[in-house]
PDB file of C-alpha atoms in Angstrom:
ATOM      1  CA  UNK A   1      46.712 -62.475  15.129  1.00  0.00           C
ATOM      2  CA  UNK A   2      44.311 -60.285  13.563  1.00  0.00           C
ATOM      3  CA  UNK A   3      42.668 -61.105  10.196  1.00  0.00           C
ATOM      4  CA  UNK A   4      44.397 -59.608   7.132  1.00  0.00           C
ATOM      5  CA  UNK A   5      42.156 -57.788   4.670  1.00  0.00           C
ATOM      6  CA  UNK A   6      42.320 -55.408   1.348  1.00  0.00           C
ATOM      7  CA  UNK A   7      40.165 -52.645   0.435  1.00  0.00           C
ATOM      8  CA  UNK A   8      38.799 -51.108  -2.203  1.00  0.00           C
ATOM      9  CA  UNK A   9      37.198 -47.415  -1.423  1.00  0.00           C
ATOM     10  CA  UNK A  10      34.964 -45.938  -4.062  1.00  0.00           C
ATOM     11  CA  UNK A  11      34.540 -42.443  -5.370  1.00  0.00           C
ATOM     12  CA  UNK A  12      31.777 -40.067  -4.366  1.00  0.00           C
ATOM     13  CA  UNK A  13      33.266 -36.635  -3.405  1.00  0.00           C
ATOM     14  CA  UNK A  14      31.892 -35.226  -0.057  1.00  0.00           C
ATOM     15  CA  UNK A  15      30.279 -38.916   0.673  1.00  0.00           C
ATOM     16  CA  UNK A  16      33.308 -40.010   0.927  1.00  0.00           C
ATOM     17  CA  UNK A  17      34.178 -39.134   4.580  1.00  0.00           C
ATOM     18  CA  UNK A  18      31.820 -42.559   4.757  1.00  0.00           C
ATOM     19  CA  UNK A  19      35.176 -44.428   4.151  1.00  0.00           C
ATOM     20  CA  UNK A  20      36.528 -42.905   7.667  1.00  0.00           C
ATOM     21  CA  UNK A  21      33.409 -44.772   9.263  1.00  0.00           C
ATOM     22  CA  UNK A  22      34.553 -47.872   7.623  1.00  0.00           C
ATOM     23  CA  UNK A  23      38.068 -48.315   8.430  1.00  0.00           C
ATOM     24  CA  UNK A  24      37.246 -47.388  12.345  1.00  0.00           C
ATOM     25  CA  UNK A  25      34.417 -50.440  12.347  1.00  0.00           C
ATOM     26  CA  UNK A  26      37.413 -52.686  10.828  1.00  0.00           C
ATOM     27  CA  UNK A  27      39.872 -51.526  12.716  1.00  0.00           C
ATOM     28  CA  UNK A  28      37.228 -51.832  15.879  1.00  0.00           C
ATOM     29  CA  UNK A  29      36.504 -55.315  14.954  1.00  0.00           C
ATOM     30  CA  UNK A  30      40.005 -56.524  15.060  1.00  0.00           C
ATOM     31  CA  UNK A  31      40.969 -56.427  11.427  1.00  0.00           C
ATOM     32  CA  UNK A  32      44.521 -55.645   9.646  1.00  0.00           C
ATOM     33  CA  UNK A  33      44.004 -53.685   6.422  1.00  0.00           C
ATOM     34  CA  UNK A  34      47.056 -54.429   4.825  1.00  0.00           C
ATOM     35  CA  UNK A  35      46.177 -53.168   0.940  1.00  0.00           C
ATOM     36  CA  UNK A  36      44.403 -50.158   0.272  1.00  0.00           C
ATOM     37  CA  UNK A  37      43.048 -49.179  -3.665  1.00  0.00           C
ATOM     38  CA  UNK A  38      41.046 -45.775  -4.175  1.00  0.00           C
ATOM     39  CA  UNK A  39      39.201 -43.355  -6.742  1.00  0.00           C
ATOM     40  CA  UNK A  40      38.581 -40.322  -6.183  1.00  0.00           C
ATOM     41  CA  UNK A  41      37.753 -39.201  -2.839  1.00  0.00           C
ATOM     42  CA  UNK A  42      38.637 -43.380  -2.372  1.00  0.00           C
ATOM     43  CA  UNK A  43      42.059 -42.182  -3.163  1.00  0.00           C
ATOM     44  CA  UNK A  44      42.017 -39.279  -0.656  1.00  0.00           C
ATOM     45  CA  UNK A  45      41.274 -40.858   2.185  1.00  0.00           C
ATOM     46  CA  UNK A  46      43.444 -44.113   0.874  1.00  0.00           C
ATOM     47  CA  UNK A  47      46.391 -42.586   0.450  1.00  0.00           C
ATOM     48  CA  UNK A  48      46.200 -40.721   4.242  1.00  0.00           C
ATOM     49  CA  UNK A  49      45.608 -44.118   5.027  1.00  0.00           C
ATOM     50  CA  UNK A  50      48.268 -45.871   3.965  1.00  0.00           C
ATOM     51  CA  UNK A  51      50.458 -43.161   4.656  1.00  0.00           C
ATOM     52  CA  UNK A  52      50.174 -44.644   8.770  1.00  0.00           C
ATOM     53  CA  UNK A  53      47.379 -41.951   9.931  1.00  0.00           C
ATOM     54  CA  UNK A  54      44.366 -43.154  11.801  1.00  0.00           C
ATOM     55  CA  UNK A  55      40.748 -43.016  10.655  1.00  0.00           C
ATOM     56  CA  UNK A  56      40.222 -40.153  13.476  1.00  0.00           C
ATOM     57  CA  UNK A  57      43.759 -38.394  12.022  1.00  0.00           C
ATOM     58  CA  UNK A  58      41.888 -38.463   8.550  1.00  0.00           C
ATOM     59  CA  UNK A  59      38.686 -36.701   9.395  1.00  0.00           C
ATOM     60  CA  UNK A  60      40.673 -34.120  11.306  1.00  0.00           C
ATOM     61  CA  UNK A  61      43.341 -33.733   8.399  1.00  0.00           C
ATOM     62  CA  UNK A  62      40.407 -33.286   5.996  1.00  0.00           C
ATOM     63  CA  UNK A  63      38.095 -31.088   8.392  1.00  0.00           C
ATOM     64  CA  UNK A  64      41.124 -28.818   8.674  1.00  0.00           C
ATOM     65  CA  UNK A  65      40.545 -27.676   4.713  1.00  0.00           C
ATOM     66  CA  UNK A  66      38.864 -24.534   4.626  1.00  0.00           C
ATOM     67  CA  UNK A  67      35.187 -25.320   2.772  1.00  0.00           C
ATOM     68  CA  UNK A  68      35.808 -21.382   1.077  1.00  0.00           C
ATOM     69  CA  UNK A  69      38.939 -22.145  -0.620  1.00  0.00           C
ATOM     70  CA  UNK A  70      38.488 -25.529  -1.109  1.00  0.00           C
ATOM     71  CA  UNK A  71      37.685 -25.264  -4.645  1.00  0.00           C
ATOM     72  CA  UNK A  72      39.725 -22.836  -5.612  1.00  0.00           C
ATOM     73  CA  UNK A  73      41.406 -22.585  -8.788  1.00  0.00           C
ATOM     74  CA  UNK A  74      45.004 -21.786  -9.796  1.00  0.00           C
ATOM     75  CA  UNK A  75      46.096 -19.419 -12.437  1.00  0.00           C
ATOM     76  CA  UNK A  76      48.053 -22.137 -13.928  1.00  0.00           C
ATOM     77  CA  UNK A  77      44.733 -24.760 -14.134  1.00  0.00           C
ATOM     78  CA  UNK A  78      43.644 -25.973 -17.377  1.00  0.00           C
ATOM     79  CA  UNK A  79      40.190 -25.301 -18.538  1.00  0.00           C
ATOM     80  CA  UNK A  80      37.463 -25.903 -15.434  1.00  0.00           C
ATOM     81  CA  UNK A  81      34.652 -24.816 -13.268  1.00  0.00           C
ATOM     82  CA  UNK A  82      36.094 -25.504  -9.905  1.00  0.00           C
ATOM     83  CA  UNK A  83      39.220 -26.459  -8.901  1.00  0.00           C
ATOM     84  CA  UNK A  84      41.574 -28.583  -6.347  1.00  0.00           C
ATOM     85  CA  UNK A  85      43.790 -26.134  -4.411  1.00  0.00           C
ATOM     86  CA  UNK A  86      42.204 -26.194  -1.256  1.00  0.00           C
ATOM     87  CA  UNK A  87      42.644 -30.013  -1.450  1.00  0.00           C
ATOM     88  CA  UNK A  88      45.926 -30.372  -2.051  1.00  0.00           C
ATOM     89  CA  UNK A  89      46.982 -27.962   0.148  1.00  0.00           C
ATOM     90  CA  UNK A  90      45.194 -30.399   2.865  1.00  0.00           C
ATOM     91  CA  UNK A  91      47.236 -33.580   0.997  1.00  0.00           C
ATOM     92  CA  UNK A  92      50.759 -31.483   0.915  1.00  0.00           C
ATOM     93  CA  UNK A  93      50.507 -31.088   4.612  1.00  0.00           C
ATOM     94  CA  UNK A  94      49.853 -34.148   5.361  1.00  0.00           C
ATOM     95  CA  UNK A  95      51.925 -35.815   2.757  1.00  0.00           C
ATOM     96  CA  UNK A  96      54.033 -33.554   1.431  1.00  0.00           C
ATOM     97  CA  UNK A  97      56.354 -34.661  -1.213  1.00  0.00           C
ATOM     98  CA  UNK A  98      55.875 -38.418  -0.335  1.00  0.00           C
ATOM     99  CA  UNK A  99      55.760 -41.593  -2.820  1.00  0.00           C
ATOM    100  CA  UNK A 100      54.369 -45.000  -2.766  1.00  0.00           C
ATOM    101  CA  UNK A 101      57.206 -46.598  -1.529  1.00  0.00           C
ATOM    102  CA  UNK A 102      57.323 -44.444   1.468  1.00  0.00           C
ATOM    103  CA  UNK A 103      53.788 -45.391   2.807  1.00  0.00           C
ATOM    104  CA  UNK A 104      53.058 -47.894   5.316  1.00  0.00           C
ATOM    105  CA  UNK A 105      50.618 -49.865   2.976  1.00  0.00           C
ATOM    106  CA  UNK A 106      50.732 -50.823  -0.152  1.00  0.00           C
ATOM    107  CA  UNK A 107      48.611 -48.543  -1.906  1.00  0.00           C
ATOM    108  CA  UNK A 108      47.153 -47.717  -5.573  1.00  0.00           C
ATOM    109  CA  UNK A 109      45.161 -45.157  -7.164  1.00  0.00           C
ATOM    110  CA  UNK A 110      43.032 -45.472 -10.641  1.00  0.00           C
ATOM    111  CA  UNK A 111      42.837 -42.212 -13.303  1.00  0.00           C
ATOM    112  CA  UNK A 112      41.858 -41.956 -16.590  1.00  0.00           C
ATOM    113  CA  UNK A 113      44.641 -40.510 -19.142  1.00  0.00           C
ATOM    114  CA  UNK A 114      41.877 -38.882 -21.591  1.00  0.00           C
ATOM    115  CA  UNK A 115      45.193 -38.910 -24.371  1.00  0.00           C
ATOM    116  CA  UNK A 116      45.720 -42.122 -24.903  1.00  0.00           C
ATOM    117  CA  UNK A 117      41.972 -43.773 -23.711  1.00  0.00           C
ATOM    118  CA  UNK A 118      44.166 -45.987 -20.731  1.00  0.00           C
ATOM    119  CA  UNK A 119      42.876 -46.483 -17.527  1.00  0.00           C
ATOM    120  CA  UNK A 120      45.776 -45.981 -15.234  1.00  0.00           C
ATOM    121  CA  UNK A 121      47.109 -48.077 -11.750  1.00  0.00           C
ATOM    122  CA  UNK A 122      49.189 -45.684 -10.234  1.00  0.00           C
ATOM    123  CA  UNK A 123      51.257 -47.235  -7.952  1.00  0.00           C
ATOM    124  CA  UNK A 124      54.566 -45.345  -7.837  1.00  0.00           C
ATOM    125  CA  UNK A 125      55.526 -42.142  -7.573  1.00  0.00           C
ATOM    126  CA  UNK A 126      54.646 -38.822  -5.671  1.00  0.00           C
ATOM    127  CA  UNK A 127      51.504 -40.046  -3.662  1.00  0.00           C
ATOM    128  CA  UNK A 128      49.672 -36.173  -3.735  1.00  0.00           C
ATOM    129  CA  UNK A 129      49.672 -35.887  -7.574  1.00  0.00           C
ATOM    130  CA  UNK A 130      48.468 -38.879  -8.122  1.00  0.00           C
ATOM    131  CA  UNK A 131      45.874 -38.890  -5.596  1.00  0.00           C
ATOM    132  CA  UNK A 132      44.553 -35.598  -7.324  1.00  0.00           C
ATOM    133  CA  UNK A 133      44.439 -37.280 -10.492  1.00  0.00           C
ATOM    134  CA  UNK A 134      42.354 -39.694  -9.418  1.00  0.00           C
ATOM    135  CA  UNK A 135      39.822 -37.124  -7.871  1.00  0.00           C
ATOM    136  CA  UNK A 136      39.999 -34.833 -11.108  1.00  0.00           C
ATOM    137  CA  UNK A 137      36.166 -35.076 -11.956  1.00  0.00           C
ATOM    138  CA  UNK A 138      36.469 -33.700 -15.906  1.00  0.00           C
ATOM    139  CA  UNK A 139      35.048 -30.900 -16.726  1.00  0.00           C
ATOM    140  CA  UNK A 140      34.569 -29.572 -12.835  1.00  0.00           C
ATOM    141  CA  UNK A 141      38.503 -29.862 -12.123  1.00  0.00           C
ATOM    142  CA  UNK A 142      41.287 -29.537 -14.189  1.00  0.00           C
ATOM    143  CA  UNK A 143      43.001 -32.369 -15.443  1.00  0.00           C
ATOM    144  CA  UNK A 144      46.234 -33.337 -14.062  1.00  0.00           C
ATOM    145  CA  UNK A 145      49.523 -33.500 -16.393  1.00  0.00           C
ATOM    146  CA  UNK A 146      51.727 -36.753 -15.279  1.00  0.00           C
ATOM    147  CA  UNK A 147      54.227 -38.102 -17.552  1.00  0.00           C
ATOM    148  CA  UNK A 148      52.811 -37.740 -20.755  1.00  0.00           C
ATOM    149  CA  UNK A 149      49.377 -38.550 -19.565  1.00  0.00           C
ATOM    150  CA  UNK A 150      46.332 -36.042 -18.750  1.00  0.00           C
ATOM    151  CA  UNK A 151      44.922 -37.660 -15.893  1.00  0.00           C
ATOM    152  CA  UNK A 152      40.946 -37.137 -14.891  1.00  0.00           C
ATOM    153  CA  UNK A 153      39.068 -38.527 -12.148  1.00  0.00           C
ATOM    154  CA  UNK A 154      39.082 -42.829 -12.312  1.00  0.00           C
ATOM    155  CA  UNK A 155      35.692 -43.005 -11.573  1.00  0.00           C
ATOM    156  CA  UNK A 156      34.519 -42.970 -15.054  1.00  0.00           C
ATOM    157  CA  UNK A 157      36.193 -46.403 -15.857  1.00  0.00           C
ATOM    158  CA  UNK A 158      37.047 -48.257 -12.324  1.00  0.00           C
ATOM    159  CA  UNK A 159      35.168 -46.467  -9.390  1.00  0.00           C
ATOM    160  CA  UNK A 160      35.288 -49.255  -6.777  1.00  0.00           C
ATOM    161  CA  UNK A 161      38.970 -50.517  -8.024  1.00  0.00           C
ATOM    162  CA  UNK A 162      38.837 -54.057  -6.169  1.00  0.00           C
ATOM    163  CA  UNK A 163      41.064 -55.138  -9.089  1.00  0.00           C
ATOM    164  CA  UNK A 164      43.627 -53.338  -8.114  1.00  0.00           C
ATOM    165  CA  UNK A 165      43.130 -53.845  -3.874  1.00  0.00           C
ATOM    166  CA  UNK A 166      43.819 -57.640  -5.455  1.00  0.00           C
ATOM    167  CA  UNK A 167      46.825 -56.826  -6.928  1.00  0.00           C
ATOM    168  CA  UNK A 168      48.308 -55.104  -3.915  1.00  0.00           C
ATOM    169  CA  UNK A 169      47.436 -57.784  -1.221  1.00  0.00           C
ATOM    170  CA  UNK A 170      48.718 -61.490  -1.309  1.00  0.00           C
ATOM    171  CA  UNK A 171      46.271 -64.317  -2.964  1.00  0.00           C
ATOM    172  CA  UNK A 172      43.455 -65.736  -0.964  1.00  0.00           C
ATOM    173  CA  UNK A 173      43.297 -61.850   0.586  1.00  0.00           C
ATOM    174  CA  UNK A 174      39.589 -60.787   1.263  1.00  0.00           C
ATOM    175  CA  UNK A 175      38.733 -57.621  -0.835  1.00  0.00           C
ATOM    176  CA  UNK A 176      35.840 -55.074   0.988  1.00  0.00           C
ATOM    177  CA  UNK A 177      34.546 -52.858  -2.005  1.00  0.00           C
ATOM    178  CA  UNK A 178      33.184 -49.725  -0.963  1.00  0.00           C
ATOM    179  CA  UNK A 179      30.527 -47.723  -3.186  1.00  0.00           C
ATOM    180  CA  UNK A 180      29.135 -44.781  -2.222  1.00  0.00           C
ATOM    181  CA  UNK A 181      26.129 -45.269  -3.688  1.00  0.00           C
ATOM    182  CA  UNK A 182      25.504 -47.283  -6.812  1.00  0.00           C
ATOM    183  CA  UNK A 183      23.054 -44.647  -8.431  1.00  0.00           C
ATOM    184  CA  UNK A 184      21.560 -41.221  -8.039  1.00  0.00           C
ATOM    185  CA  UNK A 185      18.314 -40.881  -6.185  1.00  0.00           C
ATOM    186  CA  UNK A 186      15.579 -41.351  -8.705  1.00  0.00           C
ATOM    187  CA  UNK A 187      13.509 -37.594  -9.654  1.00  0.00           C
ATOM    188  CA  UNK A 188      10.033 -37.484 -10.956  1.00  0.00           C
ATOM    189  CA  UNK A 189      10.853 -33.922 -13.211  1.00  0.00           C
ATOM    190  CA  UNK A 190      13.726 -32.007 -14.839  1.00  0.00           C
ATOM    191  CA  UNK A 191      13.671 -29.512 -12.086  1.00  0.00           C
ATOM    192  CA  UNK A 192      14.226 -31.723  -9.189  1.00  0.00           C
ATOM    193  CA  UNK A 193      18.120 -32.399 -11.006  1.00  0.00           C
ATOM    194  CA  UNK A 194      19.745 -30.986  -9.168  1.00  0.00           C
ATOM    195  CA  UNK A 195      23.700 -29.322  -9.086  1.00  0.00           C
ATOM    196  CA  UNK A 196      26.590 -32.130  -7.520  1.00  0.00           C
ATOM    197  CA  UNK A 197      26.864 -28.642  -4.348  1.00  0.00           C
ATOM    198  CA  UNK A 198      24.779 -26.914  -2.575  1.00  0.00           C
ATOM    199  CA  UNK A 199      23.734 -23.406  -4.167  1.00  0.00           C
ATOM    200  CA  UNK A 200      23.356 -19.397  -2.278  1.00  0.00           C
ATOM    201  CA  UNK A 201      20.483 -17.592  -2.840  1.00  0.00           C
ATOM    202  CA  UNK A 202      22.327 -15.914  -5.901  1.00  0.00           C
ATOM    203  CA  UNK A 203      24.071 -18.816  -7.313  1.00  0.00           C
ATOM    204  CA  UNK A 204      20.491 -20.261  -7.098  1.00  0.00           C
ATOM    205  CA  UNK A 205      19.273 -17.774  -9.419  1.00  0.00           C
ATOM    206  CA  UNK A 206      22.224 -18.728 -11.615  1.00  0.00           C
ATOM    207  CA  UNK A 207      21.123 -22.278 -11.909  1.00  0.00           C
ATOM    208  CA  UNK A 208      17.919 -21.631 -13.725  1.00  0.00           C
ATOM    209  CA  UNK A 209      20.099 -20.563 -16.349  1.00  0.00           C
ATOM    210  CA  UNK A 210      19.814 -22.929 -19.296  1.00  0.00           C
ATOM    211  CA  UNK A 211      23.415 -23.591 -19.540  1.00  0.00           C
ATOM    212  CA  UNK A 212      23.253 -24.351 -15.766  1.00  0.00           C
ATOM    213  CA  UNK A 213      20.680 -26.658 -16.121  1.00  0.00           C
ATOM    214  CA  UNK A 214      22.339 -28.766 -18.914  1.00  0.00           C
ATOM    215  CA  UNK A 215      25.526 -28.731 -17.193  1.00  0.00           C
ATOM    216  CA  UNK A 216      23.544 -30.826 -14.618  1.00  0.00           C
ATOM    217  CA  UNK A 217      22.223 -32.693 -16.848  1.00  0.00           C
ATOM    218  CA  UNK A 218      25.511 -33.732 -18.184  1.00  0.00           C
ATOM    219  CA  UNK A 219      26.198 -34.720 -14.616  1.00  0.00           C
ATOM    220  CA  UNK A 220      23.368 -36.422 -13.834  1.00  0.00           C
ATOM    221  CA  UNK A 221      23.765 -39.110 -16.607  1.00  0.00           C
ATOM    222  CA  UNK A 222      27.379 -39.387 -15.867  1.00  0.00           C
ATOM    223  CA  UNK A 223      26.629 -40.187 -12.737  1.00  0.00           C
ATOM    224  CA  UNK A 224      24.211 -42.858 -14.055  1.00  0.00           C
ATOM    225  CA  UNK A 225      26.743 -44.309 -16.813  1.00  0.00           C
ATOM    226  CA  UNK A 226      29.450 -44.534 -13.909  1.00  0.00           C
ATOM    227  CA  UNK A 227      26.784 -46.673 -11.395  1.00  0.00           C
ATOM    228  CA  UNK A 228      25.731 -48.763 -14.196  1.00  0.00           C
ATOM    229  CA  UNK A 229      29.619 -49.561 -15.124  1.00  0.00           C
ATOM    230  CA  UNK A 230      30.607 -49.624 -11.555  1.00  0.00           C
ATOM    231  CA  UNK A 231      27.089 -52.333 -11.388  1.00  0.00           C
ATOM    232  CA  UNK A 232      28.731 -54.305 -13.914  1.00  0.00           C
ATOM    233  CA  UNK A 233      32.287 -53.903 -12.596  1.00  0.00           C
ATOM    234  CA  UNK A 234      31.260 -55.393  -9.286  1.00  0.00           C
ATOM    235  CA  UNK A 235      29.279 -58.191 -10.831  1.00  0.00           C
ATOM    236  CA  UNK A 236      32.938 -59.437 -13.043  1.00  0.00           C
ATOM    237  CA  UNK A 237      35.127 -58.805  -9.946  1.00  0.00           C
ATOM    238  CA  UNK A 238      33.197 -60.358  -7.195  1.00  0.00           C
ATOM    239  CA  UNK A 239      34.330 -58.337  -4.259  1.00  0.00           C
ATOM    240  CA  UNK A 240      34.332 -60.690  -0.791  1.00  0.00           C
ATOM    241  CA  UNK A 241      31.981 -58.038   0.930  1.00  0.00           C
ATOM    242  CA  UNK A 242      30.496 -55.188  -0.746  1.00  0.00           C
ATOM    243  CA  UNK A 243      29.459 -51.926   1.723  1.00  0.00           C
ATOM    244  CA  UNK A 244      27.090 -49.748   0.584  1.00  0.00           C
ATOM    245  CA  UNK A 245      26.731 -46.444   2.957  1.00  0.00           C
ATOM    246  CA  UNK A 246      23.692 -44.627   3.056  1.00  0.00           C
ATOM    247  CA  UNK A 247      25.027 -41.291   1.837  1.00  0.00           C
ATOM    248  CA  UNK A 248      22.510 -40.889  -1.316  1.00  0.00           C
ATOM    249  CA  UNK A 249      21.377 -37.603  -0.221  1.00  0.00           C
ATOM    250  CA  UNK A 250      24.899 -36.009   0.324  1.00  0.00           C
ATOM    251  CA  UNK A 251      25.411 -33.725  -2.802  1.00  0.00           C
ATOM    252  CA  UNK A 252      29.133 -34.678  -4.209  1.00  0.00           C
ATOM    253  CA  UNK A 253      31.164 -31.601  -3.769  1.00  0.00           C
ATOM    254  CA  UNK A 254      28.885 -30.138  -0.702  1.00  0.00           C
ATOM    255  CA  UNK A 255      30.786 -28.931   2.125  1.00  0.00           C
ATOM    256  CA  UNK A 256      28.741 -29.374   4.862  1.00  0.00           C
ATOM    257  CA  UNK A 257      29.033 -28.161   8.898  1.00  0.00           C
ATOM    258  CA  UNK A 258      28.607 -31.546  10.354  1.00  0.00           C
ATOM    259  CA  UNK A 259      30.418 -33.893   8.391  1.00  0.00           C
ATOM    260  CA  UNK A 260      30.317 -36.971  11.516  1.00  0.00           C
ATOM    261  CA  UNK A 261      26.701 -38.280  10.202  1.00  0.00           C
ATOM    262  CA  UNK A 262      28.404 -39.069   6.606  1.00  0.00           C
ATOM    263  CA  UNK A 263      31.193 -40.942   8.758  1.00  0.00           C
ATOM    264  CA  UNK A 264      28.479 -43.220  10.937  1.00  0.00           C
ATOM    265  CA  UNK A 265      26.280 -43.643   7.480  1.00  0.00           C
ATOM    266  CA  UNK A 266      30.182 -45.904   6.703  1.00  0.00           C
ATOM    267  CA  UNK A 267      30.407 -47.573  10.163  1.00  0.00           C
ATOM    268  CA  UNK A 268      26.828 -48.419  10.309  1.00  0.00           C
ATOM    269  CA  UNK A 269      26.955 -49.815   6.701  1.00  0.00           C
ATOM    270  CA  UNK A 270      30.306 -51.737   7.816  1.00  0.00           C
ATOM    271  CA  UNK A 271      29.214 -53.205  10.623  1.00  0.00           C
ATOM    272  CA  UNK A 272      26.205 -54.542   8.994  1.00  0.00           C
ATOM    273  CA  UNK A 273      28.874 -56.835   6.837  1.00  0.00           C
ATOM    274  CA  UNK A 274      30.953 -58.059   9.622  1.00  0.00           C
ATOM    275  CA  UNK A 275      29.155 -61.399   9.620  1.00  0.00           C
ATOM    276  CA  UNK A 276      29.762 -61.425   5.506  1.00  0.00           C
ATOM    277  CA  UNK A 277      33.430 -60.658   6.034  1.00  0.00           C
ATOM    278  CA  UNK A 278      33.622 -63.400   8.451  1.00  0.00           C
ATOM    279  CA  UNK A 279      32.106 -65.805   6.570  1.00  0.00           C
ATOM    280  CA  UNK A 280      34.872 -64.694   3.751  1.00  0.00           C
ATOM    281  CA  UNK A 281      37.177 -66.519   5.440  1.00  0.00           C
ATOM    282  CA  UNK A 282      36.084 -70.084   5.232  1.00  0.00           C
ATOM    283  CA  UNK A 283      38.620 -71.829   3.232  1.00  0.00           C
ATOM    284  CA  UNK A 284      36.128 -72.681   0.398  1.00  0.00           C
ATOM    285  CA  UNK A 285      35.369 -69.041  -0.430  1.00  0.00           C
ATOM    286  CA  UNK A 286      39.211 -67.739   0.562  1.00  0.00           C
ATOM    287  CA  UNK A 287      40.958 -69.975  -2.325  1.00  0.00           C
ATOM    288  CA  UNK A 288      37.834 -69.828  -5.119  1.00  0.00           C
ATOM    289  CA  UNK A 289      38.827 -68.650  -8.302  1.00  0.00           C
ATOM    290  CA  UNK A 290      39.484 -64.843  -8.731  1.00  0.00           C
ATOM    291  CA  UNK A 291      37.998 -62.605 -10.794  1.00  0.00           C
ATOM    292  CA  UNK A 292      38.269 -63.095 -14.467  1.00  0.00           C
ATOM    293  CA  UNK A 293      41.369 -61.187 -16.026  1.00  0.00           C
ATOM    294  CA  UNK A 294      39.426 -58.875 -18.863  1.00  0.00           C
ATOM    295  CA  UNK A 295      41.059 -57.218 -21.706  1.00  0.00           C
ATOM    296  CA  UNK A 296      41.143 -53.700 -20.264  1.00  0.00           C
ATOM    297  CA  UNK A 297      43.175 -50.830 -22.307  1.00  0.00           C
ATOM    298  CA  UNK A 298      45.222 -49.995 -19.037  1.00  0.00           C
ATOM    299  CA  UNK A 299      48.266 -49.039 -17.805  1.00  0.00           C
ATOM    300  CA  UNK A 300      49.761 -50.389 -14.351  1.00  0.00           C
ATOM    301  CA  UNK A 301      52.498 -47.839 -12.802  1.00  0.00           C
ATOM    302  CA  UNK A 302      54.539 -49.630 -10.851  1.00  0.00           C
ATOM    303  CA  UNK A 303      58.291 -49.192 -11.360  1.00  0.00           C
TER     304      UNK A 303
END
C-alpha cells in the first residue's frame, strides 16, 4: 500500500510548472497524494490536480495556453496592468464549471479578501474562480469578486498554505511544503531590479521610465515581505519536508519556449527529500504535536 501524503504547493507564477516536477518524483517514488493546498500558481496546478489529471496532463493543459493572450484583459476587469483571460480560458477547459466536491482530492485554495482584511480557505464552490483568486497578484491582475469578498492573490498572507494541506488530510498525515523560492536573487544596484516578465526591445525602452521603475520597486519588496512572512510561516507550521526548487532565475509572469527545465528544477529538488520524507514516517515524528493554532483573521469556506 503506498504511503499517504498531503501537499502544500507555493506561489511563484511561471516557476510554478516546478510543482509538475514534484508530483511526478512522488508519484515515481510510490507515494499517494491524497490532500492537495495551493496559492497562486500552487492553486493552478492543485486544483488540475485534484481534479484526477496527471502531472504530464498538467504541463500539457497549461502549455496549451497561448503565451500572447495569456495576459489578456477583459473589458469587464477591475483596475490592472495585466490580466487572467488567457488563464482561465486554460482552467474552463479543463475544469469547466466544476466545484470542490466534484474533484478527486480534497483540495483548498488561500486568497486574500482586501474588504474585510481575512485571509480566505476556499474549499467549496466553483473550483476555476477560486483558483483565479488565489493567483490574482494585486495590482498586476484584477481582483476577483466572490460573495461579498474581493479576492487577490494568497500569497501575500499564506504562500506555502501547509495549514490548510493539514486540514484537508487525516492527523498524523505528512505535509511536503513547496516554495518556489524563499527570496529574490540579491542585486548590487537599482538598475539590476528588474520587471516580474521578460521585456521587447520597445517595452524595454518603456521600463526606464520612472514610473516603470518604481512599479518594480513596489514588486521587488513585495516579493521580499512575502519570503520573509512565508520564512516565518514555515518556521510556526513545521512542514514534514520542505522542497525548495531551483527556479530563482525564472522571472514570475515570463512565458518562456522551453518550460521542461522549470519542471526538472521540481523533480530534482524532490528527489533530493525522498530520504527526509521517509524518515517522516517514523512513528515519533508522524504523531508529534502539530503546528501551533495562531490567531489568524481568516475565513475557512467550507460549506
Amino acid at each position: 500500500m503506498a504511503k499517504q501524503i498531503a501537499i502544500a504547493l507555493g506561489g511563484g507564477g511561471t516557476k510554478g510548472y516546478a510543482h509538475i516536477g514534484v508530483l511526478k518524483t512522488l508519484e515515481a517514488a510510490g507515494y499517494e497524494i491524497i490532500a492537495v493546498s495551493g496559492t497562486s500558481a500552487g492553486s493552478l496546478v492543485g486544483s488540475l490536480y485534484a481534479a484526477g489529471y496527471t502531472p504530464d496532463e498538467i504541463f500539457e493543459i497549461l502549455q496549451s495556453a497561448n503565451p500572447k493572450h495569456i495576459f489578456d484583459r477583459r473589458a469587464t476587469d477591475r483596475p490592472s496592468i495585466l490580466g487572467l483571460q488567457g488563464v482561465e480560458k486554460v482552467l474552463r477547459k479543463a475544469l469547466d464549471k466544476r466545484t470542490f466536491v466534484e474533484l478527486q482530492r480534497p483540495f483548498g485554495a488561500v486568497a486574500l479578501d482586501i474588504l474585510s482584511n481575512r485571509t480566505i480557505f476556499l474549499r467549496s464552490g466553483p473550483v476555476v474562480e477560486a483558483a483565479l483568486a488565489s493567483s490574482a497578484i494585486p495590482g498586476v491582475f484584477p481582483p476577483i469578486k466572490l460573495k461579498d469578498w474581493l479576492l487577490v492573490d494568497g500569497g501575500t498572507t499564506d504562500n506555502v498554505p501547509v495549514r490548510l494541506a493539514r486540514m484537508l488530510a487525516p492527523r498524523g498525515t505528512p505535509v511536503i511544503a513547496v516554495a518556489l523560492g524563499l527570496m529574490p536573487p540579491e542585486v548590487s544596484c537599482f538598475t539590476e531590479i528588474a520587471p516580474p516578465f521578460r521585456l521587447r526591445l520597445l517595452q524595454r525602452l518603456i521600463a526606464r521610465l520612472r514610473y516603470t521603475q518604481a512599479f518594480n520597486t513596489c514588486v521587488r519588496a513585495a516579493e521580499i515581505s512575502i519570503g520573509s512572512h512565508t520564512l516565518l510561516r514555515l518556521h510556526v507550521d513545521q512542514p514534514e519536508v520542505l522542497v525548495v526548487p531551483a527556479v530563482e532565475d525564472v522571472d514570475l509572469l515570463s512565458t518562456p519556449q522551453d518550460t521542461k527545465p522549470i519542471v526538472a528544477a521540481g523533480a530534482e529538488a524532490m528527489e533530493k527529500q525522498l530520504p527526509a520524507l521517509q524518515d517522516a514516517f517514523s512513528w515519533k515524528k508522524r504523531w508529534r504535536i502539530r503546528s501551533k493554532e495562531l490567531e489568524l483573521n481568516h475565513v475557512i469556506v467550507d460549506e
